[in-house]
Coordinates of C-alpha atoms and ligand atoms in Angstrom, one line a residue:
M7 CA -17.1 -39.2 -77.9
A8 CA -15.4 -36.0 -78.9
S9 CA -13.5 -35.7 -82.2
S10 CA -9.8 -35.5 -82.5
G11 CA -10.1 -31.7 -82.7
H12 CA -8.8 -31.4 -86.3
L13 CA -11.5 -29.7 -88.2
A14 CA -11.3 -29.1 -92.0
N15 CA -10.5 -25.5 -93.0
A16 CA -10.4 -24.5 -89.4
Q17 CA -9.3 -21.2 -88.0
T18 CA -7.7 -21.0 -84.5
I19 CA -8.0 -18.6 -81.6
L20 CA -5.8 -18.5 -78.6
S21 CA -7.4 -17.1 -75.5
P22 CA -5.4 -16.5 -72.2
G23 CA -6.4 -16.9 -68.5
R24 CA -5.8 -13.9 -66.2
V25 CA -4.6 -13.1 -62.7
N26 CA -5.4 -9.9 -60.9
L27 CA -2.5 -8.2 -59.2
L28 CA -4.6 -5.8 -57.2
G29 CA -8.2 -4.5 -57.0
E30 CA -10.2 -7.5 -55.8
H31 CA -13.9 -7.3 -55.4
V32 CA -13.9 -3.7 -56.6
D33 CA -15.1 -4.2 -60.3
Y34 CA -18.7 -4.4 -59.1
N35 CA -18.2 -1.3 -57.0
D36 CA -17.1 0.9 -59.9
G37 CA -13.5 0.8 -58.7
P38 CA -10.2 0.3 -60.6
V39 CA -8.6 -3.2 -61.2
L40 CA -5.1 -4.3 -62.2
P41 CA -5.3 -7.7 -64.0
V42 CA -2.8 -9.4 -66.2
A43 CA -3.5 -11.9 -69.0
V44 CA -1.2 -14.8 -68.5
D45 CA 0.2 -17.5 -70.8
L46 CA -2.1 -20.3 -69.6
T47 CA -4.1 -20.8 -72.8
L48 CA -7.4 -22.0 -74.3
T49 CA -7.0 -23.1 -77.9
L50 CA -10.2 -22.9 -80.0
E51 CA -10.4 -24.4 -83.5
F52 CA -13.6 -23.6 -85.5
S53 CA -15.0 -23.9 -89.0
P54 CA -18.3 -22.9 -90.5
L55 CA -21.4 -25.2 -90.6
D56 CA -24.3 -24.4 -92.9
T57 CA -26.9 -26.1 -90.7
G58 CA -27.8 -23.3 -88.4
Q59 CA -26.3 -25.3 -85.5
I60 CA -23.3 -25.2 -83.3
T61 CA -21.4 -28.4 -82.5
L62 CA -19.0 -28.2 -79.6
H63 CA -16.2 -30.7 -78.9
A64 CA -14.9 -30.0 -75.4
L65 CA -11.8 -32.1 -75.8
D66 CA -10.6 -32.0 -72.2
L67 CA -14.0 -33.3 -71.0
D68 CA -14.3 -35.7 -73.9
K69 CA -17.8 -34.4 -74.6
T70 CA -19.7 -33.2 -77.7
V71 CA -22.9 -31.4 -77.8
S72 CA -24.9 -29.7 -80.6
F73 CA -27.6 -27.0 -80.3
S74 CA -29.6 -24.9 -82.7
L75 CA -29.0 -21.2 -83.1
E76 CA -32.8 -20.7 -83.3
E77 CA -33.4 -22.0 -79.8
L78 CA -30.6 -20.5 -77.8
G79 CA -33.1 -19.0 -75.3
K80 CA -34.3 -22.5 -74.3
K81 CA -30.8 -23.7 -73.3
I82 CA -31.4 -27.1 -74.8
D83 CA -29.5 -29.4 -77.2
L84 CA -30.8 -30.9 -80.4
D85 CA -32.5 -33.7 -78.4
G86 CA -34.3 -31.3 -76.2
Q87 CA -32.1 -32.0 -73.2
P88 CA -30.8 -29.2 -71.0
L89 CA -27.4 -27.9 -72.2
P90 CA -24.5 -29.3 -70.1
H91 CA -22.8 -26.6 -68.1
F92 CA -19.7 -26.3 -70.3
A93 CA -21.9 -25.5 -73.3
L94 CA -23.6 -22.5 -71.5
Y95 CA -20.6 -20.3 -72.1
P96 CA -20.4 -20.6 -75.9
A97 CA -24.2 -20.7 -76.2
G98 CA -24.5 -17.7 -73.9
V99 CA -22.2 -15.6 -76.0
A100 CA -24.1 -16.6 -79.2
W101 CA -27.3 -15.6 -77.4
A102 CA -25.8 -12.2 -76.3
C103 CA -24.6 -11.5 -79.8
Q104 CA -28.1 -12.3 -81.3
Q105 CA -29.7 -10.0 -78.6
A106 CA -27.4 -7.3 -79.9
G107 CA -28.7 -7.9 -83.5
L108 CA -25.5 -9.6 -84.6
R109 CA -25.7 -12.6 -87.0
V110 CA -24.2 -15.7 -85.5
S111 CA -23.7 -18.5 -88.1
G112 CA -23.4 -22.2 -87.7
M113 CA -20.1 -23.6 -86.4
E114 CA -18.2 -26.7 -85.5
A115 CA -15.7 -25.9 -82.7
S116 CA -13.3 -28.0 -80.7
Y117 CA -11.3 -26.6 -77.8
T118 CA -8.8 -27.5 -75.2
S119 CA -7.3 -25.5 -72.4
N120 CA -4.4 -25.7 -69.9
I121 CA -6.1 -23.0 -67.7
P122 CA -7.1 -24.8 -64.5
I123 CA -10.9 -24.9 -64.3
G124 CA -12.6 -23.3 -61.3
S125 CA -9.4 -21.9 -59.9
G126 CA -10.0 -18.2 -60.2
L127 CA -7.9 -17.9 -63.3
S128 CA -10.9 -17.0 -65.6
S129 CA -11.1 -20.3 -67.5
S130 CA -14.7 -19.4 -68.4
A131 CA -13.9 -15.9 -69.5
A132 CA -11.3 -17.4 -71.8
V133 CA -14.0 -19.6 -73.4
E134 CA -16.4 -16.7 -73.7
V135 CA -14.0 -14.3 -75.3
A136 CA -12.6 -16.9 -77.7
F137 CA -16.1 -17.8 -78.9
A138 CA -17.0 -14.1 -79.2
R139 CA -14.0 -13.6 -81.5
A140 CA -15.0 -16.8 -83.5
Y141 CA -18.6 -15.7 -84.0
M142 CA -17.3 -12.3 -85.2
A143 CA -14.9 -14.0 -87.6
L144 CA -17.5 -16.3 -89.1
G145 CA -20.4 -13.7 -89.0
R146 CA -18.2 -11.2 -90.9
W147 CA -19.1 -8.3 -88.7
D148 CA -16.7 -6.1 -86.9
I149 CA -17.4 -4.5 -83.6
D150 CA -14.9 -2.9 -81.2
P151 CA -13.4 -5.2 -78.6
L152 CA -14.9 -3.4 -75.6
T153 CA -18.4 -3.9 -77.0
L154 CA -17.5 -7.6 -77.5
V155 CA -16.3 -7.7 -73.8
K156 CA -19.6 -6.3 -72.7
L157 CA -21.5 -9.0 -74.7
T158 CA -19.4 -11.7 -73.0
Q159 CA -20.2 -10.3 -69.6
K160 CA -23.9 -10.2 -70.5
A161 CA -23.6 -13.9 -71.4
E162 CA -22.1 -14.7 -68.1
N163 CA -24.6 -12.6 -66.1
D164 CA -27.8 -13.2 -67.9
Y165 CA -27.4 -16.6 -69.6
V166 CA -24.9 -18.6 -67.4
G167 CA -26.4 -16.7 -64.3
V168 CA -23.2 -15.6 -62.6
N169 CA -23.3 -12.0 -61.5
S170 CA -19.6 -11.2 -62.1
G171 CA -18.1 -7.8 -63.0
I172 CA -16.3 -7.0 -66.2
M173 CA -12.7 -7.5 -65.1
D174 CA -12.1 -11.1 -66.3
Q175 CA -13.5 -10.8 -69.8
F176 CA -11.7 -7.4 -70.2
A177 CA -8.3 -8.9 -69.2
V178 CA -8.8 -11.9 -71.5
M179 CA -9.6 -9.6 -74.4
F180 CA -7.1 -6.8 -73.9
G181 CA -4.1 -8.5 -72.4
Q182 CA -0.7 -7.2 -73.5
Q183 CA 2.7 -8.8 -73.3
N184 CA 4.8 -7.6 -70.3
H185 CA 2.0 -5.3 -69.1
A186 CA -0.6 -5.2 -66.4
L187 CA -3.9 -3.5 -67.4
Y188 CA -5.2 -0.7 -65.3
L189 CA -9.0 -0.5 -65.9
D190 CA -11.4 2.0 -64.4
T191 CA -14.5 -0.1 -64.2
A192 CA -16.7 3.1 -63.9
T193 CA -15.6 4.8 -67.1
L194 CA -14.0 1.8 -68.8
D195 CA -10.9 4.0 -69.5
W196 CA -7.8 1.8 -69.3
E197 CA -4.1 1.9 -69.7
A198 CA -1.4 -0.8 -70.1
V199 CA 1.2 -0.4 -67.3
P200 CA 4.7 -2.0 -68.0
L201 CA 5.8 -4.7 -65.6
P202 CA 9.4 -4.8 -64.5
A203 CA 11.4 -7.2 -66.8
D204 CA 13.2 -9.1 -64.0
V205 CA 10.1 -10.0 -62.0
A206 CA 8.2 -13.3 -62.5
I207 CA 4.5 -13.8 -62.0
I208 CA 4.0 -17.1 -60.2
V209 CA 0.5 -18.5 -59.8
A210 CA 0.0 -21.0 -57.0
D211 CA -3.2 -23.1 -57.3
S212 CA -4.3 -24.4 -53.9
L213 CA -6.3 -27.1 -55.8
E214 CA -9.2 -26.4 -53.4
P215 CA -12.6 -26.5 -55.1
R216 CA -14.5 -23.3 -54.8
E217 CA -17.7 -24.7 -53.4
L218 CA -20.5 -22.2 -52.6
A219 CA -18.5 -19.6 -54.4
G220 CA -21.5 -18.3 -56.3
S221 CA -23.7 -17.6 -53.3
D222 CA -20.8 -16.2 -51.2
Y223 CA -19.9 -13.9 -54.1
N224 CA -23.4 -12.7 -54.4
D225 CA -23.5 -12.2 -50.6
R226 CA -20.5 -9.9 -50.8
R227 CA -22.0 -7.9 -53.7
S228 CA -25.2 -7.4 -51.7
A229 CA -23.2 -6.3 -48.6
C230 CA -21.6 -3.6 -50.7
Q231 CA -25.0 -2.4 -51.9
Q232 CA -26.2 -2.3 -48.3
A233 CA -23.2 -0.2 -47.3
V234 CA -23.9 2.2 -50.1
S235 CA -27.6 2.5 -49.2
A236 CA -26.8 3.1 -45.5
L237 CA -24.1 5.7 -46.3
Q238 CA -26.5 7.6 -48.7
Q239 CA -28.4 8.8 -45.7
S240 CA -25.4 11.0 -44.8
L241 CA -23.9 11.2 -48.2
P242 CA -26.8 11.4 -50.7
E243 CA -24.6 12.1 -53.7
I244 CA -22.8 8.8 -53.7
T245 CA -23.8 6.0 -56.0
S246 CA -21.1 3.4 -55.3
L247 CA -18.3 2.7 -52.8
R248 CA -16.0 4.3 -55.5
D249 CA -17.4 7.7 -54.5
I250 CA -16.1 7.5 -50.9
S251 CA -12.5 8.0 -49.7
P252 CA -11.1 5.8 -46.9
T253 CA -11.1 8.9 -44.6
Q254 CA -14.8 9.7 -45.3
Y255 CA -15.6 6.0 -44.8
R256 CA -14.0 6.0 -41.4
Q257 CA -16.1 9.0 -40.5
F258 CA -19.5 7.9 -41.8
A259 CA -19.4 4.1 -41.6
K260 CA -19.0 3.8 -37.8
D261 CA -22.6 2.8 -37.2
L262 CA -23.0 0.2 -40.0
P263 CA -23.6 -3.4 -38.9
E264 CA -20.2 -4.9 -38.3
K265 CA -20.0 -7.3 -41.3
I266 CA -21.3 -4.6 -43.7
R267 CA -18.8 -2.1 -42.4
M268 CA -15.9 -4.6 -42.9
R269 CA -16.9 -5.4 -46.5
G270 CA -17.1 -1.7 -47.4
Q271 CA -13.9 -0.9 -45.7
H272 CA -12.1 -3.5 -47.8
V273 CA -13.5 -2.0 -51.0
V274 CA -12.7 1.7 -50.3
E275 CA -9.1 0.8 -49.1
E276 CA -8.5 -1.6 -51.9
I277 CA -9.5 1.1 -54.4
A278 CA -6.9 3.4 -52.8
R279 CA -4.3 0.7 -53.0
V280 CA -4.8 0.2 -56.7
E281 CA -4.4 3.9 -57.4
E282 CA -1.2 4.0 -55.3
S283 CA 0.1 0.7 -56.8
V284 CA 0.0 2.1 -60.3
K285 CA 2.2 5.0 -59.3
L286 CA 4.6 2.6 -57.7
L287 CA 4.8 0.3 -60.7
K288 CA 5.4 3.3 -63.0
A289 CA 8.2 4.4 -60.7
G290 CA 9.7 0.9 -60.7
D291 CA 9.1 0.4 -57.0
V292 CA 8.4 -3.3 -56.9
T293 CA 9.0 -3.5 -53.2
G294 CA 6.4 -0.9 -52.5
F295 CA 4.0 -2.6 -54.9
G296 CA 4.5 -5.9 -53.2
K297 CA 3.7 -4.4 -49.8
L298 CA 0.3 -3.3 -51.2
M299 CA -0.3 -6.8 -52.4
I300 CA 0.3 -8.1 -48.9
E301 CA -2.0 -5.5 -47.4
G302 CA -4.6 -6.5 -50.0
H303 CA -4.4 -10.1 -49.0
E304 CA -4.8 -9.2 -45.3
S305 CA -7.8 -7.2 -46.1
L306 CA -9.4 -10.0 -48.2
R307 CA -8.6 -12.3 -45.3
D308 CA -9.8 -10.2 -42.3
L309 CA -12.3 -7.7 -43.7
Y310 CA -13.8 -9.3 -46.8
E311 CA -13.4 -12.8 -45.4
V312 CA -12.9 -14.6 -48.7
S313 CA -9.6 -16.3 -48.0
T314 CA -9.1 -19.9 -46.9
P315 CA -6.6 -21.5 -44.6
E316 CA -4.9 -23.0 -47.7
L317 CA -4.6 -19.6 -49.4
N318 CA -3.3 -18.0 -46.2
A319 CA -0.7 -20.8 -45.9
L320 CA 0.4 -20.3 -49.5
V321 CA 0.8 -16.6 -48.9
E322 CA 2.7 -17.0 -45.6
I323 CA 5.1 -19.6 -47.1
A324 CA 5.6 -17.4 -50.2
L325 CA 6.5 -14.3 -48.2
A326 CA 9.2 -16.3 -46.3
Q327 CA 11.1 -17.1 -49.6
P328 CA 14.0 -15.0 -50.8
G329 CA 13.1 -12.7 -53.7
C330 CA 9.4 -12.7 -53.1
Y331 CA 8.0 -9.1 -53.3
G332 CA 4.4 -9.8 -52.7
A333 CA 1.7 -12.5 -52.5
R334 CA -2.0 -12.5 -52.3
L335 CA -5.1 -14.5 -53.2
T336 CA -6.3 -13.6 -56.7
G337 CA -9.8 -13.6 -58.1
A338 CA -12.9 -14.1 -56.1
G339 CA -11.3 -16.2 -53.4
F340 CA -13.1 -19.0 -51.4
G341 CA -10.3 -21.3 -52.8
G342 CA -8.5 -21.1 -56.0
C343 CA -5.1 -19.4 -56.5
T344 CA -2.6 -16.9 -55.1
V345 CA -0.4 -14.7 -57.3
N346 CA 3.2 -14.0 -56.3
L347 CA 5.7 -11.5 -57.6
V348 CA 9.1 -13.0 -57.4
R349 CA 12.6 -12.0 -58.6
D350 CA 13.1 -13.8 -61.9
D351 CA 16.4 -15.4 -60.9
Q352 CA 14.7 -16.9 -57.7
A353 CA 11.6 -18.1 -59.5
E354 CA 12.5 -21.8 -59.9
A355 CA 13.7 -22.1 -56.3
F356 CA 10.6 -20.3 -55.2
I357 CA 8.4 -22.8 -56.9
Q358 CA 10.2 -25.8 -55.5
N359 CA 10.3 -24.4 -52.0
V360 CA 6.6 -23.4 -51.9
E361 CA 5.4 -26.7 -53.2
S362 CA 7.5 -28.7 -50.7
Q363 CA 6.8 -26.5 -47.7
Y364 CA 3.1 -26.3 -48.5
A365 CA 2.9 -30.1 -48.7
E366 CA 4.7 -30.4 -45.3
R367 CA 2.6 -27.8 -43.6
V368 CA -1.0 -28.6 -44.8
S369 CA -0.5 -32.2 -46.0
K370 CA -2.0 -31.3 -49.4
S371 CA -0.4 -30.5 -52.7
A372 CA -0.4 -27.2 -54.5
K373 CA 0.5 -26.6 -58.2
L374 CA 2.6 -23.6 -59.1
Y375 CA 2.9 -22.0 -62.6
H376 CA 5.6 -19.7 -63.8
T377 CA 3.6 -17.4 -66.0
H378 CA 4.2 -14.3 -68.1
A379 CA 2.0 -11.3 -69.1
T380 CA 0.7 -12.1 -72.5
Q381 CA -1.5 -10.8 -75.3
G382 CA -5.3 -11.1 -75.2
A383 CA -7.4 -13.5 -77.3
H384 CA -6.4 -13.5 -81.0
L385 CA -6.7 -15.4 -84.2
I386 CA -3.5 -17.1 -85.4
Ligands
GLA16 C1 -14.5 -12.9 -60.1 C2 -15.4 -12.1 -60.9 C3 -14.8 -10.7 -61.2 C4 -14.3 -10.0 -59.9 C5 -13.5 -11.0 -59.1 C6 -13.1 -10.4 -57.7 O1 -13.3 -13.2 -60.8 O2 -15.6 -12.7 -62.2 O3 -15.7 -9.9 -62.0 O4 -15.4 -9.5 -59.2 O5 -14.2 -12.2 -58.9 O6 -12.3 -9.3 -57.9

């Protein structure tokens, strides 16, 4: 049974979810991404324990587990049982910090979140980044947030075992109110790009579980690597799809196996879309930006093949509503959510119409959220 979540002398961290406006499946191809931290939030309360153990109360799951900081590599609890899946994220971040020579001290932590789980809104990155900040606060060390982001990505890749890029943890850490984050995943240079004040970010959750997402995700990663290897025969200087323009790609990718060619084409064109979209956002051209989102969705649907009938229906219904500039699936795909840019004064009508028209069309329900760009994980 989990505790009530009120710990003595606790500190509190708020950690947001994220949506990605453009730049999907490019963070593992050295390309640029454009995520936004949104105000769906994980709340983590934590206080020190002097036992060399971590006790987690996952309030939403009503589960508690304790594990030793000396046996993190074994992924077991105090009774020697395998850690439950939810505990791998906090344990993995502690492990990654230790690997980097940082002292992690004992802690009792309880957390709850209104970020839908497994919906492509980075609920797990929100947990990882929150715990990284908590370990830093209790361990009394101070490292720069980008290094902390890299440690959380290492936890996800090497401890949890999901081969994701850096976008999610970056967005959760660096989110800024009313801004999207342009991140070059090759150099890790980034810039906050102001979002127009009168535009709402509406997230639509298809409520479809993302089964097989891990293996499909890895399959797409490997297709991109295969495209690079094949193209290196004509273009030996390239190291990633980031190094090729869409024009070059058309010229050199003609003879690739069809699926590999399609995956690579999505990536090189998506990279070009992100670069263009940032210029449009800065110029206040939301209509032009929305068109690129629509193109991005079509490319994820037809070339990268990570959309679903439900996500396609959500996008089509959204685009038929007044005041909708753009709509696309967001995150890895294979289920999960769409993101929609909608005129603020049409947002509530948009939510009602999409929910009811979706239910009529696919006989399932979707859940829509009116979100705002918000600040990254922080102590309160
Ligand atoms: C998941 C991964 C990210 C990124 C997206 C697709 O969210 O965690 O690193 O690859 O998919 O853009």
